[in-house]
Amino acid sequence: MRGHALFEQVPDRVSIFEVSPRDGLQNEAAMVPIEGKKRLVEALVAAGLRRVEITSFVSPKWVPQLGDAEDLAAALVPPEGVTYSALCPNARGLDRALAVGLREIAVFMSASETHNRMNVNKSIADTLRVFEEIVPPAREAGIAVRAYVSTVWGCPYEGAVDPAGALAIAQRLVALGCYQVSLGDTIGVGTPGQTAEIVRRFRDAMPVEQIALHLHDTRGTALANLLVGLELGVRDFDASVSGVGGCPYAPGAAGNVATEDLVYMLHGLGIETGIDLDKLIEAGNVAEQVIGRPLPGKVHRAGPLRVRKPKG
Ligand code: HMG
Ligand code: MG
């Protein structure tokens, strides 16, 4: 920790959890072949990312883009110090993750009933019952379990969401054995004052290391909201290279904050991420090639500072 012109204190380092191969590709019309997915994950790791969510063990009928989860996980051996994770909605998902030797999974649910039902076809109470059956055995098998709570800033079907309900879900997930809960602004509606309220509420009720932020950038407020989280002590942020992605069951949602934009901002504050921005920009180019469309990340489009000769 040290003093800073903008903040009372900033950390020396933060951890970025890369979600593009999962959150990004699940929402693309293109079915990216396994070789393309492998190239993307390897480029992300080469850039210095150490935690990467590579796929989902969900129903291929619900998310066909990730229907090759076993083959991809089998084709990717994490180098020393790198963790690959995958979404897992139920016992079937856990069995699939165990069969390919994954060391980390993530369970996921929403703070609003309607989004939860649209996303996993169950009530919040029934989803928690499913997680009661899979998180403890996953822990016993030596698997780390992360969790997401979606729609904390707002729901596409219900509008405003009660943060007290979201907190109760997060506390239940931690009590079950999840090491961290990533709070989702699934549709990217959050603003900084609201983010301060949400993060303070969670920080006052659980250790800050158990909180991560997963902010979709639909309205361009993700970086401002992340900065509020940083100032309030959060040290774990999810991001998606070049801003690829969304949620197939949250209409109109854009991708997560672009990893390059987050890294550019953090490095500008003198905070270490372990990531090489030039190599990350190369990974963004790989994402664009394998997906086959221009991606929206700002640093991806503009590049780092380029000094040009004035004309004339
Ligand atoms: P269901 O239809 O209610 O499940 O789906 P079911 O248990 O009745 O099973 C129906 C069929 O699916 C059966 O096959 C099962 O075997 C199969 P059939 O007999 O019809 O041939 N099945 C499975 N197959 C493979 N793997 C499994 C599995 N489970 C059942 N694990 C279910 C319930 C949860 C499976 C379904 O709703 C589902 O897969 N939903 C996933 C939706 C999803 O992936 N959404 C996007 C990720 S969440 C997100 O993006 C938000 C996040 O980024 C945070 C944020 O932004 O806020 C995390
Ligand atoms: Mg998401």
Coordinates of C-alpha atoms and ligand atoms in Angstrom, one line a residue:
M1 CA 0.0 0.0 0.0
R2 CA 1.2 3.5 -0.7
G3 CA -0.3 7.0 -0.9
H4 CA -1.5 8.3 -4.3
A5 CA -2.5 11.7 -5.7
L6 CA -6.0 10.3 -6.4
F7 CA -6.6 7.9 -3.6
E8 CA -5.7 7.7 0.1
Q9 CA -4.1 4.4 -0.6
V10 CA -3.8 2.1 -3.6
P11 CA -2.6 -1.6 -3.5
D12 CA 0.7 -2.6 -5.1
R13 CA -1.0 -5.4 -7.0
V14 CA -4.4 -6.7 -8.1
S15 CA -5.6 -10.0 -9.6
I16 CA -7.4 -10.2 -12.9
F17 CA -9.7 -13.1 -13.7
E18 CA -10.0 -13.5 -17.4
V19 CA -13.4 -14.6 -18.6
S20 CA -13.3 -14.2 -22.4
P21 CA -13.1 -17.8 -23.4
R22 CA -16.3 -18.5 -21.4
D23 CA -18.3 -15.2 -21.0
G24 CA -17.0 -13.9 -24.3
L25 CA -17.5 -16.9 -26.5
Q26 CA -20.9 -18.0 -25.0
N27 CA -22.5 -14.9 -26.5
E28 CA -20.9 -15.0 -30.0
A29 CA -22.9 -16.0 -33.0
A30 CA -19.8 -17.6 -34.4
M31 CA -19.0 -21.2 -33.3
V32 CA -15.3 -20.9 -32.7
P33 CA -13.5 -24.1 -33.5
I34 CA -11.5 -25.7 -30.6
E35 CA -8.1 -24.8 -32.2
G36 CA -9.2 -21.1 -32.1
K37 CA -10.2 -21.4 -28.5
K38 CA -6.9 -23.0 -27.6
R39 CA -5.0 -20.3 -29.4
L40 CA -6.9 -17.6 -27.5
V41 CA -6.3 -19.2 -24.1
E42 CA -2.6 -19.7 -24.8
A43 CA -2.2 -16.1 -26.0
L44 CA -3.9 -14.9 -22.7
V45 CA -1.6 -17.0 -20.6
A46 CA 1.4 -15.8 -22.7
A47 CA 0.3 -12.2 -21.8
G48 CA 0.6 -13.0 -18.1
L49 CA -2.9 -14.0 -17.1
R50 CA -2.9 -16.6 -14.3
R51 CA -6.6 -17.2 -13.8
V52 CA -8.6 -18.0 -16.9
E53 CA -12.2 -19.3 -17.2
I54 CA -11.9 -21.5 -20.2
T55 CA -15.5 -22.9 -20.7
S56 CA -18.8 -24.0 -19.1
F57 CA -20.0 -27.5 -18.2
V58 CA -23.6 -26.4 -18.8
S59 CA -26.2 -28.0 -21.1
P60 CA -25.0 -27.8 -24.8
K61 CA -28.7 -27.2 -25.7
W62 CA -28.6 -24.0 -23.7
V63 CA -25.2 -22.8 -24.7
P64 CA -24.1 -24.6 -27.9
Q65 CA -21.0 -22.4 -28.4
L66 CA -19.4 -24.2 -25.4
G67 CA -20.5 -27.7 -26.3
D68 CA -16.9 -28.8 -26.8
A69 CA -16.0 -28.2 -23.1
E70 CA -14.5 -31.6 -22.4
D71 CA -12.3 -31.6 -25.5
L72 CA -11.1 -28.1 -24.9
A73 CA -10.3 -28.8 -21.2
A74 CA -8.5 -31.9 -22.2
A75 CA -6.5 -30.1 -24.9
L76 CA -5.3 -27.4 -22.4
V77 CA -2.7 -28.2 -19.8
P78 CA -2.3 -25.3 -17.4
P79 CA 1.4 -24.2 -17.0
E80 CA 2.8 -24.0 -13.5
G81 CA 1.0 -21.2 -11.6
V82 CA -1.9 -21.0 -14.0
T83 CA -5.5 -22.0 -13.0
Y84 CA -8.2 -22.9 -15.5
S85 CA -11.7 -22.7 -14.3
A86 CA -15.2 -23.5 -15.8
L87 CA -18.8 -22.8 -15.0
C88 CA -20.7 -25.6 -13.4
P89 CA -24.5 -25.5 -12.8
N90 CA -25.2 -28.9 -11.2
A91 CA -24.0 -32.4 -10.4
R92 CA -23.7 -33.4 -14.1
G93 CA -21.5 -30.4 -14.6
L94 CA -19.3 -31.3 -11.6
D95 CA -18.9 -34.9 -12.9
R96 CA -17.8 -33.5 -16.3
A97 CA -15.3 -31.1 -14.7
L98 CA -13.9 -33.9 -12.5
A99 CA -13.6 -36.2 -15.4
V100 CA -11.2 -33.8 -17.2
G101 CA -9.2 -33.1 -14.1
L102 CA -10.1 -29.4 -13.7
R103 CA -8.8 -27.9 -10.4
E104 CA -11.4 -25.1 -10.1
I105 CA -15.0 -24.6 -11.0
A106 CA -17.5 -21.7 -10.6
V107 CA -21.1 -22.0 -9.6
F108 CA -23.5 -19.2 -10.7
M109 CA -26.9 -17.9 -9.9
S110 CA -28.7 -14.6 -9.9
A111 CA -29.9 -12.2 -7.2
S112 CA -33.3 -11.8 -9.1
E113 CA -35.8 -14.6 -9.4
T114 CA -36.7 -14.0 -13.1
H115 CA -33.1 -13.9 -14.4
N116 CA -32.2 -16.9 -12.4
R117 CA -35.1 -18.8 -13.9
M118 CA -34.3 -17.7 -17.4
N119 CA -30.7 -18.7 -16.9
V120 CA -30.8 -22.0 -15.1
N121 CA -34.6 -22.9 -15.2
K122 CA -34.9 -22.9 -11.4
S123 CA -35.9 -20.7 -8.5
I124 CA -33.2 -19.1 -6.3
A125 CA -34.1 -21.5 -3.4
D126 CA -33.8 -24.6 -5.7
T127 CA -30.5 -23.4 -7.2
L128 CA -29.1 -23.0 -3.7
R129 CA -30.2 -26.6 -2.9
V130 CA -28.3 -27.8 -6.0
F131 CA -25.2 -26.0 -4.8
E132 CA -25.6 -27.6 -1.4
E133 CA -25.2 -30.9 -3.2
I134 CA -22.2 -30.0 -5.3
V135 CA -20.0 -27.5 -3.5
P136 CA -19.1 -29.6 -0.5
P137 CA -18.2 -32.7 -2.6
A138 CA -16.2 -30.5 -5.0
R139 CA -14.2 -29.2 -2.0
E140 CA -13.7 -32.7 -0.7
A141 CA -12.3 -33.7 -4.1
G142 CA -9.7 -30.8 -3.7
I143 CA -11.4 -28.5 -6.3
A144 CA -11.5 -24.8 -5.6
V145 CA -15.0 -23.3 -6.0
R146 CA -15.7 -19.7 -7.1
A147 CA -19.2 -18.3 -7.3
Y148 CA -21.1 -15.6 -9.2
V149 CA -24.1 -13.7 -8.1
S150 CA -25.6 -12.0 -11.2
T151 CA -27.9 -9.0 -11.6
V152 CA -26.7 -7.3 -8.4
W153 CA -26.9 -3.9 -10.0
G154 CA -30.2 -4.5 -11.9
C155 CA -32.2 -7.2 -13.7
P156 CA -33.3 -7.1 -17.3
Y157 CA -36.7 -8.6 -16.2
E158 CA -37.3 -7.1 -12.8
G159 CA -35.4 -3.7 -12.8
A160 CA -34.1 -2.8 -9.4
V161 CA -32.6 -5.6 -7.2
D162 CA -32.4 -5.6 -3.4
P163 CA -28.7 -5.7 -2.5
A164 CA -29.6 -7.3 0.9
G165 CA -31.0 -10.4 -0.9
A166 CA -27.8 -10.5 -3.0
L167 CA -25.7 -10.4 0.1
A168 CA -27.6 -13.2 1.8
I169 CA -27.0 -15.4 -1.3
A170 CA -23.3 -14.5 -1.3
Q171 CA -23.0 -15.4 2.4
R172 CA -24.7 -18.7 1.8
L173 CA -22.3 -19.5 -1.0
V174 CA -19.3 -18.7 1.1
A175 CA -20.7 -20.8 4.0
L176 CA -21.0 -23.7 1.5
G177 CA -17.3 -23.5 0.7
C178 CA -16.9 -21.0 -2.2
Y179 CA -13.6 -19.1 -1.8
Q180 CA -14.8 -15.9 -3.5
V181 CA -18.1 -14.4 -4.8
S182 CA -17.9 -12.4 -8.0
L183 CA -20.7 -9.8 -8.0
G184 CA -22.1 -9.3 -11.5
D185 CA -23.4 -6.2 -13.1
T186 CA -24.8 -8.6 -15.7
I187 CA -26.4 -6.0 -17.9
G188 CA -24.0 -3.1 -17.2
V189 CA -26.4 -0.6 -15.6
G190 CA -24.4 0.3 -12.5
T191 CA -23.2 3.8 -11.7
P192 CA -20.4 4.8 -9.2
G193 CA -22.6 5.9 -6.3
Q194 CA -24.6 2.6 -6.5
T195 CA -21.4 0.7 -6.7
A196 CA -20.1 2.3 -3.5
E197 CA -23.3 1.4 -1.7
I198 CA -23.1 -2.2 -2.9
V199 CA -19.4 -2.7 -2.2
R200 CA -19.6 -1.1 1.3
R201 CA -22.6 -3.3 2.1
F202 CA -20.6 -6.5 1.1
R203 CA -17.3 -5.3 2.6
D204 CA -19.0 -4.7 6.0
A205 CA -20.4 -8.2 6.0
M206 CA -17.6 -10.4 4.6
P207 CA -13.8 -10.2 4.2
V208 CA -12.9 -8.1 1.1
E209 CA -10.7 -10.9 -0.3
Q210 CA -14.0 -12.9 -0.8
I211 CA -15.4 -10.2 -3.1
A212 CA -14.7 -9.8 -6.8
L213 CA -16.3 -7.5 -9.3
H214 CA -17.7 -8.8 -12.7
L215 CA -18.8 -5.7 -14.6
H216 CA -20.3 -5.8 -18.1
D217 CA -19.7 -2.5 -19.9
T218 CA -22.9 -2.0 -21.7
R219 CA -23.2 1.7 -20.8
G220 CA -19.5 2.6 -20.5
T221 CA -19.5 2.7 -16.7
A222 CA -17.5 -0.4 -15.9
L223 CA -14.1 1.2 -15.4
A224 CA -15.6 4.0 -13.2
N225 CA -17.3 1.4 -11.1
L226 CA -14.2 -0.7 -10.8
L227 CA -12.2 2.3 -9.7
V228 CA -14.8 2.8 -6.9
G229 CA -14.3 -0.9 -5.9
L230 CA -10.6 -0.5 -5.9
E231 CA -10.8 2.6 -3.6
L232 CA -13.0 0.6 -1.3
G233 CA -10.5 -2.3 -1.0
V234 CA -11.6 -4.8 -3.7
R235 CA -8.5 -6.5 -5.3
D236 CA -10.1 -9.0 -7.7
F237 CA -11.6 -8.0 -11.0
D238 CA -13.0 -10.0 -13.8
A239 CA -12.4 -8.9 -17.4
S240 CA -12.7 -10.0 -21.0
V241 CA -10.1 -9.4 -23.6
S242 CA -11.1 -6.7 -26.1
G243 CA -14.6 -6.6 -24.3
V244 CA -15.9 -9.7 -26.0
G245 CA -19.0 -11.2 -24.6
G246 CA -22.3 -10.9 -22.7
C247 CA -24.9 -13.3 -21.2
P248 CA -27.1 -15.2 -23.6
Y249 CA -30.0 -14.9 -21.1
A250 CA -29.5 -11.1 -20.5
P251 CA -30.7 -9.5 -23.7
G252 CA -28.7 -6.5 -25.0
A253 CA -25.8 -7.0 -22.5
A254 CA -22.3 -6.1 -23.8
G255 CA -19.1 -7.9 -22.8
N256 CA -17.2 -7.5 -19.5
V257 CA -14.8 -4.5 -19.1
A258 CA -12.1 -5.0 -21.7
T259 CA -9.0 -6.5 -20.0
E260 CA -6.6 -4.2 -21.9
D261 CA -8.6 -1.1 -20.7
L262 CA -8.5 -2.3 -17.1
V263 CA -4.7 -3.1 -17.3
Y264 CA -4.0 0.2 -19.0
M265 CA -5.8 2.0 -16.1
L266 CA -4.2 0.0 -13.4
H267 CA -0.7 0.3 -14.8
G268 CA -1.3 4.1 -15.1
L269 CA -2.0 4.1 -11.3
G270 CA 1.3 2.2 -10.7
I271 CA -0.5 -1.0 -9.8
E272 CA 1.1 -4.3 -10.9
T273 CA -1.0 -6.9 -12.6
G274 CA 1.7 -9.3 -13.9
I275 CA 0.4 -8.7 -17.4
D276 CA 2.4 -7.4 -20.4
L277 CA 0.0 -5.0 -22.1
D278 CA 1.7 -5.4 -25.6
K279 CA 1.2 -9.2 -25.4
L280 CA -2.4 -8.7 -24.1
I281 CA -3.1 -6.6 -27.2
E282 CA -1.8 -9.5 -29.3
A283 CA -4.2 -11.8 -27.4
G284 CA -7.0 -9.3 -28.3
N285 CA -6.0 -9.6 -31.9
V286 CA -6.1 -13.4 -31.6
A287 CA -9.7 -13.1 -30.2
E288 CA -10.7 -10.9 -33.1
Q289 CA -9.2 -13.4 -35.6
V290 CA -10.9 -16.5 -34.1
I291 CA -14.2 -14.8 -33.6
G292 CA -14.1 -13.1 -37.0
R293 CA -15.6 -9.7 -36.1
P294 CA -14.2 -6.3 -34.9
L295 CA -14.2 -6.2 -31.1
P296 CA -15.1 -3.1 -29.1
G297 CA -12.3 -2.7 -26.4
K298 CA -11.0 0.9 -26.4
V299 CA -7.3 0.1 -25.9
H300 CA -7.7 -2.8 -28.4
R301 CA -8.8 -0.3 -31.0
A302 CA -6.5 2.6 -30.1
G303 CA -3.4 0.8 -28.9
P304 CA -1.0 2.2 -26.3
L305 CA 0.4 5.8 -26.7
R306 CA 1.9 6.2 -30.2
V307 CA 4.1 9.2 -30.7
R308 CA 3.7 10.6 -34.3
K309 CA 5.6 13.2 -36.3
P310 CA 3.5 16.4 -36.7
K311 CA 2.5 17.0 -40.3
G312 CA 4.3 19.7 -42.3
Ligands
HMG1 P1 -32.8 -28.0 -17.5 O1 -33.3 -28.2 -18.8 O2 -33.7 -27.4 -16.4 O3 -32.1 -29.3 -16.9 O4 -31.5 -27.1 -17.6 P2 -32.5 -30.8 -16.7 O5 -31.7 -31.2 -15.5 O6 -34.0 -30.9 -16.8 O7 -31.8 -31.4 -18.0 C1 -32.2 -31.2 -19.3 C2 -31.2 -31.8 -20.3 O8 -29.9 -31.1 -20.1 C3 -30.9 -33.3 -20.1 O9 -30.6 -33.8 -21.3 C4 -29.7 -33.2 -19.2 O10 -28.9 -34.4 -19.3 C5 -28.9 -32.1 -19.8 P3 -31.7 -34.5 -22.2 O11 -32.2 -35.6 -21.4 O12 -32.7 -33.5 -22.6 O13 -30.8 -35.0 -23.4 N1 -28.0 -31.5 -18.8 C6 -26.7 -31.3 -19.0 N2 -25.9 -31.6 -20.0 C7 -24.6 -31.3 -19.9 N3 -24.1 -30.7 -18.8 C8 -24.8 -30.4 -17.7 C9 -26.2 -30.7 -17.8 N4 -27.2 -30.5 -17.0 C10 -28.4 -31.0 -17.6 N5 -24.3 -29.8 -16.7 C11 -29.4 -26.2 -16.8 C12 -30.8 -26.7 -16.4 C13 -28.8 -25.5 -15.6 C14 -28.6 -27.4 -17.2 C15 -29.5 -25.3 -18.0 O14 -30.4 -24.2 -17.6 C16 -28.2 -24.6 -18.4 O15 -27.3 -25.3 -18.9 N6 -28.1 -23.3 -18.2 C17 -26.8 -22.6 -18.4 C18 -27.1 -21.2 -18.9 C19 -25.8 -20.5 -19.1 O16 -24.7 -21.1 -19.2 N7 -25.9 -19.2 -19.0 C20 -24.7 -18.3 -19.2 C21 -23.8 -18.3 -18.1 S1 -24.2 -17.3 -16.7 C22 -23.6 -15.8 -17.1 O17 -23.2 -15.5 -18.2 C23 -23.5 -14.7 -16.0 C24 -22.1 -14.6 -15.4 O18 -21.2 -14.2 -16.4 C25 -22.1 -13.5 -14.3 C26 -22.8 -12.1 -14.8 O19 -22.5 -11.7 -15.9 O20 -23.5 -11.6 -14.0 C27 -21.6 -15.9 -14.8
MG2 MG -20.9 -12.2 -17.2

